[in-house]
Tab-separated table of C-alpha atoms in Angstrom:
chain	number	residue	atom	x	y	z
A	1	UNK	CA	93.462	101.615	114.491
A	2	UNK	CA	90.040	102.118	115.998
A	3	UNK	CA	88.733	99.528	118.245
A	4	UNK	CA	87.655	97.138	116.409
A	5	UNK	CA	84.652	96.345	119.090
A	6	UNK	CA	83.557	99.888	117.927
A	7	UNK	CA	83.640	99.414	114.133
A	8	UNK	CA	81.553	95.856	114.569
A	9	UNK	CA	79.335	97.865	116.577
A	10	UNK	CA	79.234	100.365	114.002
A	11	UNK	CA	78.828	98.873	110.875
A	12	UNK	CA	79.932	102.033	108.980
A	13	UNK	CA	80.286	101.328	105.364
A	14	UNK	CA	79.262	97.282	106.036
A	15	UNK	CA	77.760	95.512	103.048
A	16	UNK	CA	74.825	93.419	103.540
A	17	UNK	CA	77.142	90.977	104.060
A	18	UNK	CA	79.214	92.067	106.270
A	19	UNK	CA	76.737	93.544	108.449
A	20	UNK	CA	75.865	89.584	109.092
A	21	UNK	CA	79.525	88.200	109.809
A	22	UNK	CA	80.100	91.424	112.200
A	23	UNK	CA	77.242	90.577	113.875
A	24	UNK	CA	77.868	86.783	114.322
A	25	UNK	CA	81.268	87.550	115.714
A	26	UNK	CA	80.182	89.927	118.468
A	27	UNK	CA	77.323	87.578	119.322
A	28	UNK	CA	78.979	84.697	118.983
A	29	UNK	CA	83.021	85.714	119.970
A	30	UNK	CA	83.013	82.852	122.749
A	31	UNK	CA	83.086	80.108	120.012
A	32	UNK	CA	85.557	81.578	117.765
A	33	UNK	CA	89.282	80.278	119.397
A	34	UNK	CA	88.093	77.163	117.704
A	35	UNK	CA	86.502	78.175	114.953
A	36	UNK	CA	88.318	77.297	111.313
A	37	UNK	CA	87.290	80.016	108.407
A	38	UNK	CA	85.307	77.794	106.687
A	39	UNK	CA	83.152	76.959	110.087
A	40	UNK	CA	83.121	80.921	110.528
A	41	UNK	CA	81.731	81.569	107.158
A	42	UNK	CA	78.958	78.824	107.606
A	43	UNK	CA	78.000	80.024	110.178
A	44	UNK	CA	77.363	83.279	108.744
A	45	UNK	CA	75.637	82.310	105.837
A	46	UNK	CA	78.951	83.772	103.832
A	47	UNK	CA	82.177	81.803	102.085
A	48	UNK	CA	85.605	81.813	103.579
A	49	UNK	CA	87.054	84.165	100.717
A	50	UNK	CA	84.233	86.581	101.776
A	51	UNK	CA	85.493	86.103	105.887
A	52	UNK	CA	89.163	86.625	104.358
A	53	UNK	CA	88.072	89.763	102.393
A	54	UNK	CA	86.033	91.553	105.277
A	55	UNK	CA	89.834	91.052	107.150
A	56	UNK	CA	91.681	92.662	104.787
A	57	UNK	CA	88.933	95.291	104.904
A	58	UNK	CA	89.598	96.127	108.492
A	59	UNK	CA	93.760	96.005	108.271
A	60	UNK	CA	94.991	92.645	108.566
A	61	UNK	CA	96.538	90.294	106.356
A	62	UNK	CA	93.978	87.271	107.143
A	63	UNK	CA	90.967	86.376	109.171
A	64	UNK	CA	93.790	84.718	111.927
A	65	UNK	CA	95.434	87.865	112.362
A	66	UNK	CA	91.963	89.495	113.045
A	67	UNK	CA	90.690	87.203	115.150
A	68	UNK	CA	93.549	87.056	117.479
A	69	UNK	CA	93.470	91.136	117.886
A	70	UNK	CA	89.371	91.010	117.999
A	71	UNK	CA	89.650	88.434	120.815
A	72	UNK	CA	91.799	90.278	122.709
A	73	UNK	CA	89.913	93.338	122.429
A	74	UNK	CA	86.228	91.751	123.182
A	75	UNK	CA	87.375	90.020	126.420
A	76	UNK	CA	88.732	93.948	127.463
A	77	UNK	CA	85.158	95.096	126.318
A	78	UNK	CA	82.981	92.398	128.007
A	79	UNK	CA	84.959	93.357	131.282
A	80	UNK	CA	84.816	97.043	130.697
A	81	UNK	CA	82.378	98.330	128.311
A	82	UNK	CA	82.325	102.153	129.458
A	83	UNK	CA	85.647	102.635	127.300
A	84	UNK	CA	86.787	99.313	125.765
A	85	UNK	CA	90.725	99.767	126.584
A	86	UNK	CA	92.639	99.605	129.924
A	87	UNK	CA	95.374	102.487	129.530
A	88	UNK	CA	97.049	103.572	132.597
A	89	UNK	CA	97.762	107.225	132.423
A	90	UNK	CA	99.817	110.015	134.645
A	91	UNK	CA	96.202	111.089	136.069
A	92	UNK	CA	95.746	108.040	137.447
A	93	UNK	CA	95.279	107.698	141.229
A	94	UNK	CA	97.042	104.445	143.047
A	95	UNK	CA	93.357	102.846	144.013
A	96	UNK	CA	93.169	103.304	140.029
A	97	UNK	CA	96.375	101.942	139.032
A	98	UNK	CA	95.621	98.829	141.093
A	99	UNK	CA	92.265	98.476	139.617
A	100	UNK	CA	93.806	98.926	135.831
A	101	UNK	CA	96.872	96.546	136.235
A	102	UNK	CA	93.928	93.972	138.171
A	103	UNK	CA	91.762	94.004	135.334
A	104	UNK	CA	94.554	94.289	132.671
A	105	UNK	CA	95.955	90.692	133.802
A	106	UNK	CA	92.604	89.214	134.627
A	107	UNK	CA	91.718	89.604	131.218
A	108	UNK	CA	95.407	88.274	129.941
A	109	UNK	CA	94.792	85.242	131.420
A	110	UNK	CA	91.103	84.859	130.215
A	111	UNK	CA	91.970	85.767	126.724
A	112	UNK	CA	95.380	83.751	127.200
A	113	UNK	CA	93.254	80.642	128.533
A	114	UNK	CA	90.920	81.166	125.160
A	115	UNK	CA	93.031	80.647	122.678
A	116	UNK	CA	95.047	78.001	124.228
A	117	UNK	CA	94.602	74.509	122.609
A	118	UNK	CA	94.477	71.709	125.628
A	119	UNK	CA	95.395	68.932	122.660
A	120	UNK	CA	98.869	71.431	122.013
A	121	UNK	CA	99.409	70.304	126.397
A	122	UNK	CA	98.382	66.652	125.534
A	123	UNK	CA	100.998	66.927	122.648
A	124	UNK	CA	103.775	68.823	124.686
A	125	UNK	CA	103.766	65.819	127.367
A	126	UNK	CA	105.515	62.829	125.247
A	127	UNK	CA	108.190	65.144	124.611
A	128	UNK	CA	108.273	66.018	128.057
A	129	UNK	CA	108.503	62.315	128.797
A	130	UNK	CA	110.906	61.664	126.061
A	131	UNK	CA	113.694	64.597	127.147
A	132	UNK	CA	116.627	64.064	129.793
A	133	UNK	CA	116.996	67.650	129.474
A	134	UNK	CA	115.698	71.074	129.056
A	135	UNK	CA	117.626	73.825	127.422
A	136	UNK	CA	115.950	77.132	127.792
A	137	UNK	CA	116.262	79.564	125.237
A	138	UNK	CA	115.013	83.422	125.815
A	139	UNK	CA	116.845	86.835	125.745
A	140	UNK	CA	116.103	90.110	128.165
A	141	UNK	CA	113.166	89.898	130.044
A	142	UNK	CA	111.869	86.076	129.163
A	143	UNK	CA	115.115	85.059	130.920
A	144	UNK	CA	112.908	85.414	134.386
A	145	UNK	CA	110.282	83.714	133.102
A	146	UNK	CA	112.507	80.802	132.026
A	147	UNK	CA	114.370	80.526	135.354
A	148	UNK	CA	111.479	79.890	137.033
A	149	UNK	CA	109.892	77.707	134.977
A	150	UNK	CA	113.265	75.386	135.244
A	151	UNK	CA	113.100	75.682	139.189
A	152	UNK	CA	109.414	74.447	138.821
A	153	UNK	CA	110.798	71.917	136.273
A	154	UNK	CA	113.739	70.292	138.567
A	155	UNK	CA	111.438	69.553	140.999
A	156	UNK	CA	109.405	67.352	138.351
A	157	UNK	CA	112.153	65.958	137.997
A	158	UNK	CA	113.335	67.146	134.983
A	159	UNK	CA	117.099	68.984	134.588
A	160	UNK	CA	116.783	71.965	133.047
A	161	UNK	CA	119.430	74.810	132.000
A	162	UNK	CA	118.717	78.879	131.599
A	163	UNK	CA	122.164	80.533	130.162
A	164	UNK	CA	121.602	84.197	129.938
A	165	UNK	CA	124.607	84.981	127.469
A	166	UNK	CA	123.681	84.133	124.534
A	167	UNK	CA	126.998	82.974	123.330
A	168	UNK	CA	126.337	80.223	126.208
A	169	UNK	CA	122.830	79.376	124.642
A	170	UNK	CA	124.579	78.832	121.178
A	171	UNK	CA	127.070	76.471	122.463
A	172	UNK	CA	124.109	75.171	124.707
A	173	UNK	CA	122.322	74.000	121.418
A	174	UNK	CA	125.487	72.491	119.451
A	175	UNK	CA	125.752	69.819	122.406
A	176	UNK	CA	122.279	68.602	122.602
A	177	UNK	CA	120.542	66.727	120.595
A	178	UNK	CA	117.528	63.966	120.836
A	179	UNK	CA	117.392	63.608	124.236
A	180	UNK	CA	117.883	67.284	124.494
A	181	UNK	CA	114.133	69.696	124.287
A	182	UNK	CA	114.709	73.293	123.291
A	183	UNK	CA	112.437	75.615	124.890
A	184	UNK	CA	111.772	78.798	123.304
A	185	UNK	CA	110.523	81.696	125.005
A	186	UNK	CA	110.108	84.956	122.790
A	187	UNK	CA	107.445	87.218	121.973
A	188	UNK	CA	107.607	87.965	118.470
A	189	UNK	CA	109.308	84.798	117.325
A	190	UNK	CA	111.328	86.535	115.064
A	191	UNK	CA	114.449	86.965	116.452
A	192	UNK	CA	117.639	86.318	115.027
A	193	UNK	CA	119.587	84.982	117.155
A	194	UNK	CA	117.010	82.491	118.780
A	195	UNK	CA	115.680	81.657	114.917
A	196	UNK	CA	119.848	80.763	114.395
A	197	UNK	CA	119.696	78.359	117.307
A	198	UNK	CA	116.314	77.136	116.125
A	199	UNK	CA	117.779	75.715	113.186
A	200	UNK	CA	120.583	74.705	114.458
A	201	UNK	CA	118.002	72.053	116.864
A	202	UNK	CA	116.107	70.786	114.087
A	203	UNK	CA	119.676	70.311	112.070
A	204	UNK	CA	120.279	67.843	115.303
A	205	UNK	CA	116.801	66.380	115.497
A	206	UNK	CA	116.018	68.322	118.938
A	207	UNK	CA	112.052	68.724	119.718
A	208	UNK	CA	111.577	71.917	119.997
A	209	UNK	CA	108.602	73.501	122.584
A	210	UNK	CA	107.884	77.451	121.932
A	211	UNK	CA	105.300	80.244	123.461
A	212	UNK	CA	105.454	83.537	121.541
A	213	UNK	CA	102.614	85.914	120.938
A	214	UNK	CA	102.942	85.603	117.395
A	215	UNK	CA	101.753	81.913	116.362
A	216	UNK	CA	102.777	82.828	112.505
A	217	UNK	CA	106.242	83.400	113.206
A	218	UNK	CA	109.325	81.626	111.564
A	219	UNK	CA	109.819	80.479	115.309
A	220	UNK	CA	105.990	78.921	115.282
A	221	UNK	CA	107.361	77.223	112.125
A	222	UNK	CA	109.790	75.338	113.452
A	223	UNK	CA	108.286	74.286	116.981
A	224	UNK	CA	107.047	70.759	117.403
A	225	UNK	CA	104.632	72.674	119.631
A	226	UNK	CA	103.732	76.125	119.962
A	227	UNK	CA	101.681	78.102	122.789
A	228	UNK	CA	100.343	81.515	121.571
A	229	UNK	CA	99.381	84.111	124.505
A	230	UNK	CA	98.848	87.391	124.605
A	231	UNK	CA	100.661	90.254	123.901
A	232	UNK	CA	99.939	94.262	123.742
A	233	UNK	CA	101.931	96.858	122.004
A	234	UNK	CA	100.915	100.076	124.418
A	235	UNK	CA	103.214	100.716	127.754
A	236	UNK	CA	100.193	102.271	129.170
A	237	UNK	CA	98.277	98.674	128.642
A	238	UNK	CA	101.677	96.964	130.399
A	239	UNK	CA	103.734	96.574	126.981
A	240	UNK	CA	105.834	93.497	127.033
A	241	UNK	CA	104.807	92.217	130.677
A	242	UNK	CA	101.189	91.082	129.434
A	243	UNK	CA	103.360	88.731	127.683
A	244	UNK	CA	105.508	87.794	130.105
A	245	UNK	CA	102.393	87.105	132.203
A	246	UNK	CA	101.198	84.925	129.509
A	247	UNK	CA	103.975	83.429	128.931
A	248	UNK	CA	104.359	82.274	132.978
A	249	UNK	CA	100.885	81.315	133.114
A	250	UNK	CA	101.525	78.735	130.478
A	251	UNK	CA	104.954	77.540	132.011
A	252	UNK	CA	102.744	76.979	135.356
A	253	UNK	CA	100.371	75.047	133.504
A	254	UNK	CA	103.155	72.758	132.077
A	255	UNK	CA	104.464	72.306	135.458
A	256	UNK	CA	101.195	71.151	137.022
A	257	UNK	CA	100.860	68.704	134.609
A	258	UNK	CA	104.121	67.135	134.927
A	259	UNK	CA	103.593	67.222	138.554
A	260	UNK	CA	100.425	65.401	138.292
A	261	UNK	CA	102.881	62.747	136.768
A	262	UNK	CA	104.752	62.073	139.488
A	263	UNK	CA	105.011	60.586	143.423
A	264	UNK	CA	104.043	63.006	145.454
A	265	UNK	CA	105.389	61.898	148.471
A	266	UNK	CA	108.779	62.461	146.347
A	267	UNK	CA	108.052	65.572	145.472
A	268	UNK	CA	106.915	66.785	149.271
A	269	UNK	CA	110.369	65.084	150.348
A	270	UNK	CA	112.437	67.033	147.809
A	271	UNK	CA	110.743	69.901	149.408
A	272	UNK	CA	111.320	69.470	152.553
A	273	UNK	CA	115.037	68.340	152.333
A	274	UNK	CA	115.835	72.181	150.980
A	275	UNK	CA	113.809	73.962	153.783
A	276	UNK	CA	116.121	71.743	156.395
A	277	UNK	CA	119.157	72.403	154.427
A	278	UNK	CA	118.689	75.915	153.042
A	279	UNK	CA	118.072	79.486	154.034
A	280	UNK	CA	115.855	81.413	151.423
């Protein structure tokens, strides 16, 4: 598909109509993360079945399917306007391949940090609170992202377990149960196998946390809470590791706030017992 930056821009074959809603988005694209339809379509002097409508127009099934890919592409643009898109290539020098991969996870983490909902945080924490345990749940590459969120956990005082066979994560989810929180880390939230054991938690009552890319997902569905970050299809805008990148960025953020919930002192003293007694 065309950047969609470019056909806003455009306006080729635009109604009246939605020449006006084109050009409240890229004027307004700040204030959309929080915008509902029916705010949109105020806003633009327009009704919601109109916003829904000039969607499907452009490819997608629904305005939230456009407005997640429109975000991501207008925080590339407002960072690099000359061509809109970050794709490394084989002509690329190193100075350029460490200004591309700079500016391709700057603007991760902006457009990561703008669709983020703090109240999804404030609703994450009594679960937090509520759990004696933390069962991670991830395949391939989410695996790293979910071991290091569990160190970062443990030292918040919370006991967490990362299985990387998944015949271990299956049994890991027929033991727990209330006092048990299933965290789910996958990027298209579709997976079998992790959608299996996802049933299998809210058979047993387990709260359920999840951060996939994709916040429609039958995973999304069945999450208590669910954080949405970004993703790219393109190896030469990073593939799969924008996500990843997302995906740790939230983690950290979860960690700092249970941190802020506890004794420091404690903390410092659980750090410094493993520098005396261990080697890293």
């Amino acid at each position: 598909m065309e950047n969609l930056v470019k056909i806003l821009q455009d306006q080729k074959n635009f109604s009246e109509s939605e020449s006006i809603i084109a050009t409240y988005l890229l004027t307004n694209f700040r204030k959309l993360a929080g915008m509902s339809t029916r705010e949109l379509a105020r806003n633009a002097y327009t009704n919601s079945a109109a916003i829904v409508r000039f969607s499907q127009k452009l490819g997608f099934t629904g305005y939230t399917e456009f407005k997640v890919q429109f975000l991501a592409e207008m925080m590339q643009y407002i960072n690099h306007p000359e061509n809109g898109e970050l794709l490394v290539s084989t002509h690329d020098s190193i100075h350029a391949l460490i200004e591309k991969v700079t500016a391709i996870e700057v603007d991760t983490l902006k457009y990561t940090r703008s669709i983020l909902n703090p109240e999804d945080f404030l609703k994450a924490l009594p679960l937090f609170s509520k759990s004696e345990h933390i069962d991670f749940y991830a395949m391939d590459n989410n695996l790293d992202i979910a071991r290091i969120a569990a160190a970062g956990f443990i030292m918040a005082n919370k006991c967490s377990s990362v299985n990387s066979s998944m015949t271990m994560q299956y049994l890991q989810a027929t033991g727990g149960g209330k006092t048990h929180l299933g965290f789910f880390i996958s990027r298209t939230g579709n997976n079998r196998m992790l959608l299996d054991i996802a049933r299998l938690l809210k058979m047993k009552h387990t709260p359920i946390i999840s951060i996939t890319s994709n916040e429609h997902s039958e995973l999304a569905s069945l999450s208590d809470v669910t954080f949405t970050v970004a993703t790219v299809k393109n190896m030469e805008e990073l593939g799969p590791r924008v996500f990843l990148l997302g995906a740790k960025y939230v983690t950290d953020i979860l960690f700092a706030m249970l941190m802020t919930r506890l004794n420091y002192n404690e903390a410092q003293q659980k750090e410094q017992w493993l520098s005396k007694n261990f080697r890293y």
